[in-house]
C-alpha positions as MATLAB code, in Angstrom:
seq = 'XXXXXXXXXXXXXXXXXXXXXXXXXXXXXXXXXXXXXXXXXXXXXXXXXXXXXXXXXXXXXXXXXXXXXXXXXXXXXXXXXXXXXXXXXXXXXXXXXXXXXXXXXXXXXXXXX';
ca = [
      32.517   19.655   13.556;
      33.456   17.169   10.413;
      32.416   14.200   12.709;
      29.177   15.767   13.732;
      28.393   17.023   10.023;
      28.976   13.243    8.921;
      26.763   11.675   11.691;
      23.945   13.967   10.023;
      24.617   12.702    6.478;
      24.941    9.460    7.434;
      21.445    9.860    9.456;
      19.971   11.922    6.290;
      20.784    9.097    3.890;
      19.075    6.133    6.511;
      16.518    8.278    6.071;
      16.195    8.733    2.349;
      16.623    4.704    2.007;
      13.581    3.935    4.343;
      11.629    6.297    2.198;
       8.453    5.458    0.475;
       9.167    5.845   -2.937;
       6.367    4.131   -4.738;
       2.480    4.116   -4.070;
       0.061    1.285   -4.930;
      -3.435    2.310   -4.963;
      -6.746    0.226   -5.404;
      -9.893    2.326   -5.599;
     -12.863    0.044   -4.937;
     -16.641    0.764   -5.676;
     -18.097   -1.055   -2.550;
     -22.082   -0.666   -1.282;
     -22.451    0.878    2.016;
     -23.561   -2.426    3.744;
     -20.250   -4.187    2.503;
     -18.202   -1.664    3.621;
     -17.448   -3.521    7.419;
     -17.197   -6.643    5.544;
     -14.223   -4.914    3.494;
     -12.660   -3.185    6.183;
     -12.488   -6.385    7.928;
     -10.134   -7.626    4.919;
      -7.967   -4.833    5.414;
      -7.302   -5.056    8.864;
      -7.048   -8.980    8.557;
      -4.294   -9.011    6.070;
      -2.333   -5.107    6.962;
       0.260   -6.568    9.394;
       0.467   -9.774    6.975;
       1.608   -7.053    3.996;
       3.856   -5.208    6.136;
       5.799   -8.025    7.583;
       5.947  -10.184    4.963;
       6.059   -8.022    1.494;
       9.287   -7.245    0.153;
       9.693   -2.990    0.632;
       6.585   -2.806    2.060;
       6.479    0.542    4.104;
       2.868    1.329    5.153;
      -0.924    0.572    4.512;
      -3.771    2.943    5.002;
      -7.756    2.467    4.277;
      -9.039    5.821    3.054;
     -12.993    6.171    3.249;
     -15.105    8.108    0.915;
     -18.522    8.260    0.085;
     -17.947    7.164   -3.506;
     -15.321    4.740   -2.907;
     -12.966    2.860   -0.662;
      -9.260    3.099   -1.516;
      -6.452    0.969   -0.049;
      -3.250    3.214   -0.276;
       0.239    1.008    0.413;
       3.324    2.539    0.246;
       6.995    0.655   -1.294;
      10.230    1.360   -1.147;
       9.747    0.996   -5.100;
       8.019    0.095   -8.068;
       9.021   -2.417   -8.910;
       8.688   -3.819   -5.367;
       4.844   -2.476   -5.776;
       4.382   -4.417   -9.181;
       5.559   -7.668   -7.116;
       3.121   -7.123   -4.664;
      -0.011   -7.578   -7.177;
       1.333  -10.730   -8.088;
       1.898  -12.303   -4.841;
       0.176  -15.176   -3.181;
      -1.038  -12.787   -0.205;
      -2.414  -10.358   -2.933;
      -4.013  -12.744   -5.717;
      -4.843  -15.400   -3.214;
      -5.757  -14.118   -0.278;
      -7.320  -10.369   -0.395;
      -8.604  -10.742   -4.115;
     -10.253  -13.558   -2.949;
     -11.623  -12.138    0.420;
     -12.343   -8.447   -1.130;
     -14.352  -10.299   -4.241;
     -17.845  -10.857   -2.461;
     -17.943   -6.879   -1.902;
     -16.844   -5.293   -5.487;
     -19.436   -3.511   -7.566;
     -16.942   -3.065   -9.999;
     -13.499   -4.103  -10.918;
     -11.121   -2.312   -8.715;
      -8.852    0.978  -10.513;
      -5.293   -0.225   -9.985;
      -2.747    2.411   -9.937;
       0.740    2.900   -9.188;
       2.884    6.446   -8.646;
       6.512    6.830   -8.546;
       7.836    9.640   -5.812;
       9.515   12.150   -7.984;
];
C-alpha cells in the first residue's frame, strides 16, 4: 500500500513539473486576406518554438473575427519573458509576421495561479 501510494506521488509531482505554468499571448489585428499569409508563419516556426525554446510546452493559433492570437504555453515566466527576446522570436517571426500587422501586436503574459 505505502509503495503504491508513493508511485502515485511520485507520478503526481512529474506531473505538476511538466505543467504549463505561464502563458504568452500576442493578439494581432491582421486583414482577412493576410490571414493565410500569417498562419503560414505559425505553422513554419511552431515545431521550431517547441523544440528549441527553453520550457516551451505548447503553441496554439486561435482565430477570431477581430483578431488572430498566438497562445504559447511555458513552464514559467520567466522562461516566457526569454522567449520575446530570442533570435527565433525577434528575428525570425517578428520579421515574417511584420508584412501582415495592422497594428502593433498586444503582448501579454499570465502566471498560473
Amino acid at each position: 500500500m505505502a509503495a503504491r501510494r508513493a508511485a502515485r506521488f511520485a507520478a503526481l509531482r512529474i506531473q505538476e513539473q511538466t505543467m504549463t505554468r505561464a502563458f504568452l499571448e500576442i493578439t494581432m489585428k491582421i486583414s482577412p486576406e493576410k490571414r493565410p499569409q500569417a498562419g503560414g508563419v505559425y505553422t513554419k516556426y511552431r515545431q521550431p518554438f517547441l523544440s528549441s525554446i527553453p520550457g516551451a510546452k505548447s503553441k496554439d493559433l486561435l482565430l477570431r473575427a477581430e483578431d488572430v492570437q498566438v497562445l504559447h504555453g511555458f513552464d514559467s515566466k520567466a522562461n516566457a519573458e526569454s522567449y520575446l527576446a530570442s533570435e527565433l522570436f525577434q528575428k525570425d517571426v517578428v520579421t515574417a509576421l511584420k508584412p501582415c500587422l495592422l497594428a502593433d501586436p498586444e503582448i501579454r503574459i499570465y502566471e498560473r495561479a
